[in-house]
Amino acid sequence: GGGGGGGDLWLHRNYRVLLYLEDHSSDDGALLVLPGSHVKKSLAPPECRHAARCQRDWARRLVNPASVDAADPRVEVLRPSIGDALLIDHRLLHRGGDMGGAQPG
């Protein structure tokens, strides 16, 4: 296990419930997931290839706009409707889409 009391997420089963209070069935606020990433450590998220179009995420990594990640053939785009509940493995690489078509600044 790792330090800091967080343990090793690869040794424990942690799940997240996503309850959708807004409809994203036809907008860019979709959920993007990388299938299999919760069981295969070597499966990396889409790489940021055009730094000028990328933005920094909460972990201070460069990430693509969601529209670029959505075009990656390994990525599945889920478009939940209002009231949908999704149960996902916490280790699954996932991210939200671009709300309202917002562009990174």
PDB file of N, CA and C in Angstrom, residues 22-27 30 78-82:
ATOM      1  N   GLU A  22     -29.031  16.368 -14.336  1.00  0.00           N
ATOM      2  CA  GLU A  22     -29.225  17.098 -15.585  1.00  0.00           C
ATOM      3  C   GLU A  22     -29.191  16.110 -16.744  1.00  0.00           C
ATOM      4  N   ASP A  23     -29.836  16.464 -17.826  1.00  0.00           N
ATOM      5  CA  ASP A  23     -29.869  15.614 -19.003  1.00  0.00           C
ATOM      6  C   ASP A  23     -28.664  15.910 -19.888  1.00  0.00           C
ATOM      7  N   HIS A  24     -27.907  14.880 -20.203  1.00  0.00           N
ATOM      8  CA  HIS A  24     -26.748  15.022 -21.088  1.00  0.00           C
ATOM      9  C   HIS A  24     -26.869  14.099 -22.291  1.00  0.00           C
ATOM     10  N   SER A  25     -28.089  13.720 -22.626  1.00  0.00           N
ATOM     11  CA  SER A  25     -28.292  12.774 -23.725  1.00  0.00           C
ATOM     12  C   SER A  25     -27.980  13.384 -25.085  1.00  0.00           C
ATOM     13  N   SER A  26     -27.956  14.694 -25.190  1.00  0.00           N
ATOM     14  CA  SER A  26     -27.700  15.308 -26.499  1.00  0.00           C
ATOM     15  C   SER A  26     -26.796  16.533 -26.406  1.00  0.00           C
ATOM     16  N   ASP A  27     -25.946  16.601 -25.362  1.00  0.00           N
ATOM     17  CA  ASP A  27     -25.030  17.738 -25.270  1.00  0.00           C
ATOM     18  C   ASP A  27     -23.597  17.257 -25.026  1.00  0.00           C
ATOM     19  N   ALA A  30     -21.273  15.017 -21.661  1.00  0.00           N
ATOM     20  CA  ALA A  30     -21.264  13.560 -21.542  1.00  0.00           C
ATOM     21  C   ALA A  30     -20.140  13.084 -20.623  1.00  0.00           C
ATOM     22  N   LEU A  78     -20.487   8.206 -22.905  1.00  0.00           N
ATOM     23  CA  LEU A  78     -21.793   7.884 -22.334  1.00  0.00           C
ATOM     24  C   LEU A  78     -22.600   9.168 -22.221  1.00  0.00           C
ATOM     25  N   ARG A  79     -23.846   9.128 -22.607  1.00  0.00           N
ATOM     26  CA  ARG A  79     -24.708  10.321 -22.574  1.00  0.00           C
ATOM     27  C   ARG A  79     -25.898  10.050 -21.658  1.00  0.00           C
ATOM     28  N   PRO A  80     -25.673  10.196 -20.348  1.00  0.00           N
ATOM     29  CA  PRO A  80     -26.741   9.905 -19.386  1.00  0.00           C
ATOM     30  C   PRO A  80     -27.872  10.928 -19.442  1.00  0.00           C
ATOM     31  N   SER A  81     -29.056  10.440 -19.152  1.00  0.00           N
ATOM     32  CA  SER A  81     -30.244  11.293 -19.070  1.00  0.00           C
ATOM     33  C   SER A  81     -30.504  11.655 -17.607  1.00  0.00           C
ATOM     34  N   ILE A  82     -31.350  12.626 -17.388  1.00  0.00           N
ATOM     35  CA  ILE A  82     -31.706  13.034 -16.035  1.00  0.00           C
ATOM     36  C   ILE A  82     -32.295  11.832 -15.287  1.00  0.00           C
TER      37      ILE A  82
END
